[in-house]
PDB file of C-alpha atoms in Angstrom:
ATOM      1  CA  MET A 222       0.000   0.000   0.000  1.00 87.00           C
ATOM      2  CA  LYS A 223       2.909   2.313   0.795  1.00 91.00           C
ATOM      3  CA  TYR A 224       4.352   1.806  -2.706  1.00 93.00           C
ATOM      4  CA  LEU A 225       0.984   2.400  -4.345  1.00 92.00           C
ATOM      5  CA  LYS A 226       0.556   5.713  -2.528  1.00 93.00           C
ATOM      6  CA  PHE A 227       3.993   6.794  -3.717  1.00 94.00           C
ATOM      7  CA  LEU A 228       3.272   5.575  -7.264  1.00 94.00           C
ATOM      8  CA  ILE A 229       0.240   7.869  -7.560  1.00 94.00           C
ATOM      9  CA  SER A 230       1.611  10.807  -5.573  1.00 95.00           C
ATOM     10  CA  PRO A 231       2.084  14.292  -7.030  1.00 94.00           C
ATOM     11  CA  VAL A 232       5.738  14.189  -5.949  1.00 96.00           C
ATOM     12  CA  PHE A 233       6.366  11.095  -8.066  1.00 97.00           C
ATOM     13  CA  MET A 234       4.578  12.795 -10.974  1.00 96.00           C
ATOM     14  CA  GLY A 235       6.963  15.736 -10.663  1.00 96.00           C
ATOM     15  CA  VAL A 236       9.987  13.440 -10.640  1.00 97.00           C
ATOM     16  CA  LEU A 237       8.679  11.574 -13.683  1.00 97.00           C
ATOM     17  CA  PHE A 238       8.097  14.828 -15.582  1.00 96.00           C
ATOM     18  CA  VAL A 239      11.632  16.033 -14.837  1.00 98.00           C
ATOM     19  CA  VAL A 240      13.143  12.708 -15.956  1.00 98.00           C
ATOM     20  CA  PHE A 241      10.919  12.734 -19.064  1.00 97.00           C
ATOM     21  CA  ALA A 242      11.916  16.313 -19.930  1.00 97.00           C
ATOM     22  CA  VAL A 243      15.625  15.571 -19.480  1.00 98.00           C
ATOM     23  CA  ALA A 244      15.316  12.436 -21.642  1.00 97.00           C
ATOM     24  CA  MET A 245      13.570  14.406 -24.377  1.00 97.00           C
ATOM     25  CA  ALA A 246      16.225  17.145 -24.215  1.00 97.00           C
ATOM     26  CA  VAL A 247      19.028  14.590 -24.455  1.00 97.00           C
ATOM     27  CA  ALA A 248      17.270  12.934 -27.393  1.00 97.00           C
ATOM     28  CA  THR A 249      16.959  16.301 -29.122  1.00 96.00           C
ATOM     29  CA  PHE A 250      20.681  16.996 -28.793  1.00 97.00           C
ATOM     30  CA  LEU A 251      21.539  13.448 -29.882  1.00 96.00           C
ATOM     31  CA  GLU A 252      19.339  13.827 -32.946  1.00 94.00           C
ATOM     32  CA  ASN A 253      20.901  17.162 -33.790  1.00 95.00           C
ATOM     33  CA  ASP A 254      24.492  15.908 -33.453  1.00 96.00           C
ATOM     34  CA  PHE A 255      24.277  12.261 -34.542  1.00 95.00           C
ATOM     35  CA  GLY A 256      20.994  11.893 -36.446  1.00 92.00           C
ATOM     36  CA  SER A 257      17.588  10.371 -35.787  1.00 90.00           C
ATOM     37  CA  ALA A 258      18.885   6.807 -35.615  1.00 92.00           C
ATOM     38  CA  ALA A 259      21.063   7.658 -32.619  1.00 95.00           C
ATOM     39  CA  ALA A 260      18.200   9.373 -30.780  1.00 94.00           C
ATOM     40  CA  TYR A 261      15.862   6.460 -31.412  1.00 92.00           C
ATOM     41  CA  SER A 262      18.359   3.808 -30.382  1.00 95.00           C
ATOM     42  CA  MET A 263      19.519   5.603 -27.229  1.00 96.00           C
ATOM     43  CA  VAL A 264      16.260   7.137 -25.988  1.00 96.00           C
ATOM     44  CA  TYR A 265      12.999   6.616 -27.860  1.00 93.00           C
ATOM     45  CA  ASN A 266      13.239   2.858 -28.516  1.00 92.00           C
ATOM     46  CA  THR A 267      14.427   1.909 -25.034  1.00 95.00           C
ATOM     47  CA  HIS A 268      12.511   0.068 -22.341  1.00 95.00           C
ATOM     48  CA  TRP A 269      13.247   2.693 -19.675  1.00 97.00           C
ATOM     49  CA  PHE A 270      11.603   5.403 -21.820  1.00 96.00           C
ATOM     50  CA  GLU A 271       8.516   3.218 -22.249  1.00 95.00           C
ATOM     51  CA  LEU A 272       8.503   2.607 -18.498  1.00 97.00           C
ATOM     52  CA  ILE A 273       8.475   6.359 -17.868  1.00 97.00           C
ATOM     53  CA  LEU A 274       5.434   6.755 -20.138  1.00 95.00           C
ATOM     54  CA  LEU A 275       3.668   3.817 -18.481  1.00 96.00           C
ATOM     55  CA  LEU A 276       4.348   5.203 -15.002  1.00 97.00           C
ATOM     56  CA  LEU A 277       3.086   8.620 -16.095  1.00 96.00           C
ATOM     57  CA  ALA A 278      -0.165   7.065 -17.317  1.00 96.00           C
ATOM     58  CA  VAL A 279      -0.612   5.018 -14.128  1.00 96.00           C
ATOM     59  CA  ASN A 280       0.085   8.098 -12.025  1.00 96.00           C
ATOM     60  CA  LEU A 281      -2.461  10.165 -13.959  1.00 95.00           C
ATOM     61  CA  VAL A 282      -5.167   7.506 -13.543  1.00 95.00           C
ATOM     62  CA  GLY A 283      -4.334   7.225  -9.856  1.00 95.00           C
ATOM     63  CA  GLN A 284      -4.589  10.960  -9.390  1.00 94.00           C
ATOM     64  CA  LEU A 285      -7.980  10.976 -11.115  1.00 94.00           C
ATOM     65  CA  ILE A 286      -9.205   8.474  -8.535  1.00 94.00           C
ATOM     66  CA  VAL A 287      -7.458   9.790  -5.406  1.00 93.00           C
ATOM     67  CA  PHE A 288      -8.380  13.435  -5.917  1.00 92.00           C
ATOM     68  CA  LYS A 289     -11.911  12.525  -7.073  1.00 93.00           C
ATOM     69  CA  LEU A 290     -11.638  14.625 -10.204  1.00 92.00           C
ATOM     70  CA  PHE A 291     -14.878  13.321 -11.710  1.00 90.00           C
ATOM     71  CA  LYS A 292     -17.052  15.578  -9.601  1.00 91.00           C
ATOM     72  CA  LYS A 293     -18.754  18.413 -11.480  1.00 91.00           C
ATOM     73  CA  LYS A 294     -16.672  21.021  -9.678  1.00 93.00           C
ATOM     74  CA  ARG A 295     -13.389  19.348 -10.692  1.00 92.00           C
ATOM     75  CA  LEU A 296     -14.301  18.300 -14.218  1.00 93.00           C
ATOM     76  CA  PRO A 297     -11.751  20.601 -15.946  1.00 93.00           C
ATOM     77  CA  GLY A 298      -8.970  18.902 -13.962  1.00 91.00           C
ATOM     78  CA  ALA A 299     -10.309  15.497 -14.978  1.00 94.00           C
ATOM     79  CA  LEU A 300     -10.395  16.480 -18.640  1.00 95.00           C
ATOM     80  CA  PHE A 301      -6.822  17.750 -18.411  1.00 93.00           C
ATOM     81  CA  HIS A 302      -5.617  14.444 -16.931  1.00 94.00           C
ATOM     82  CA  LEU A 303      -7.689  12.392 -19.377  1.00 96.00           C
ATOM     83  CA  ALA A 304      -6.202  14.289 -22.322  1.00 96.00           C
ATOM     84  CA  PHE A 305      -2.699  13.193 -21.351  1.00 95.00           C
ATOM     85  CA  ILE A 306      -3.856   9.623 -20.757  1.00 96.00           C
ATOM     86  CA  VAL A 307      -5.427   9.531 -24.230  1.00 96.00           C
ATOM     87  CA  MET A 308      -2.213  10.910 -25.781  1.00 95.00           C
ATOM     88  CA  ILE A 309      -0.083   8.249 -24.066  1.00 94.00           C
ATOM     89  CA  ILE A 310      -2.497   5.494 -25.136  1.00 94.00           C
ATOM     90  CA  GLY A 311      -2.492   6.854 -28.696  1.00 91.00           C
ATOM     91  CA  ALA A 312       1.303   6.878 -28.717  1.00 88.00           C
ATOM     92  CA  GLY A 313       1.339   3.254 -27.570  1.00 90.00           C
ATOM     93  CA  ILE A 314      -1.171   2.187 -30.220  1.00 90.00           C
ATOM     94  CA  THR A 315       0.797   3.965 -32.919  1.00 86.00           C
ATOM     95  CA  ARG A 316       4.062   2.439 -31.745  1.00 85.00           C
ATOM     96  CA  TYR A 317       2.974  -1.160 -31.291  1.00 88.00           C
ATOM     97  CA  PHE A 318       0.157  -1.629 -33.796  1.00 87.00           C
ATOM     98  CA  ASP A 319       0.971   0.738 -36.665  1.00 76.00           C
ATOM     99  CA  GLY A 320       4.745   0.415 -36.818  1.00 69.00           C
ATOM    100  CA  ARG A 321       5.390   3.275 -39.225  1.00 69.00           C
ATOM    101  CA  ASP A 322       7.623   6.221 -38.451  1.00 63.00           C
ATOM    102  CA  LEU A 323       5.605   9.258 -39.455  1.00 60.00           C
ATOM    103  CA  SER A 324       8.219  11.989 -39.435  1.00 63.00           C
ATOM    104  CA  ILE A 325       8.136  15.100 -41.563  1.00 62.00           C
ATOM    105  CA  SER A 326      11.034  15.442 -43.958  1.00 62.00           C
ATOM    106  CA  GLY A 327      12.232  18.576 -45.651  1.00 63.00           C
ATOM    107  CA  ARG A 328      15.199  20.775 -46.222  1.00 65.00           C
ATOM    108  CA  GLU A 329      16.943  22.179 -43.203  1.00 63.00           C
ATOM    109  CA  ARG A 330      16.280  25.817 -42.419  1.00 61.00           C
ATOM    110  CA  SER A 331      13.205  25.909 -44.633  1.00 58.00           C
ATOM    111  CA  ARG A 332       9.981  27.447 -43.429  1.00 55.00           C
ATOM    112  CA  VAL A 333       7.121  25.063 -42.959  1.00 54.00           C
ATOM    113  CA  CYS A 334       4.550  27.601 -41.907  1.00 52.00           C
ATOM    114  CA  ALA A 335       4.848  31.312 -41.268  1.00 46.00           C
ATOM    115  CA  PHE A 336       2.275  33.730 -39.934  1.00 47.00           C
ATOM    116  CA  GLU A 337       3.114  37.348 -40.640  1.00 45.00           C
TER     117      GLU A 337
END
């Protein structure tokens, strides 16, 4: 029970977000310096990165339950948490059932979209 309380605590969520942000930053620098293959092999396609996403999803579901976010007064908070849960589930479905890498290719330093 002690581990479950920690698993769904806001403190653990904060730690997970910091680790996730650092991993994404490292992957960005790896991709910039060594290419996409290096970033995927060292960060994105690793089990520890998947574990972080799984723990984030479990923590979000736990916080929905513990803080009783499904009451009418707290519905915006529930929708916020559910949005992230849906994004993580969508990422998992895309990764494990679709299998295609859907990245945008183009020339470097070219504008994709500009609002002026």
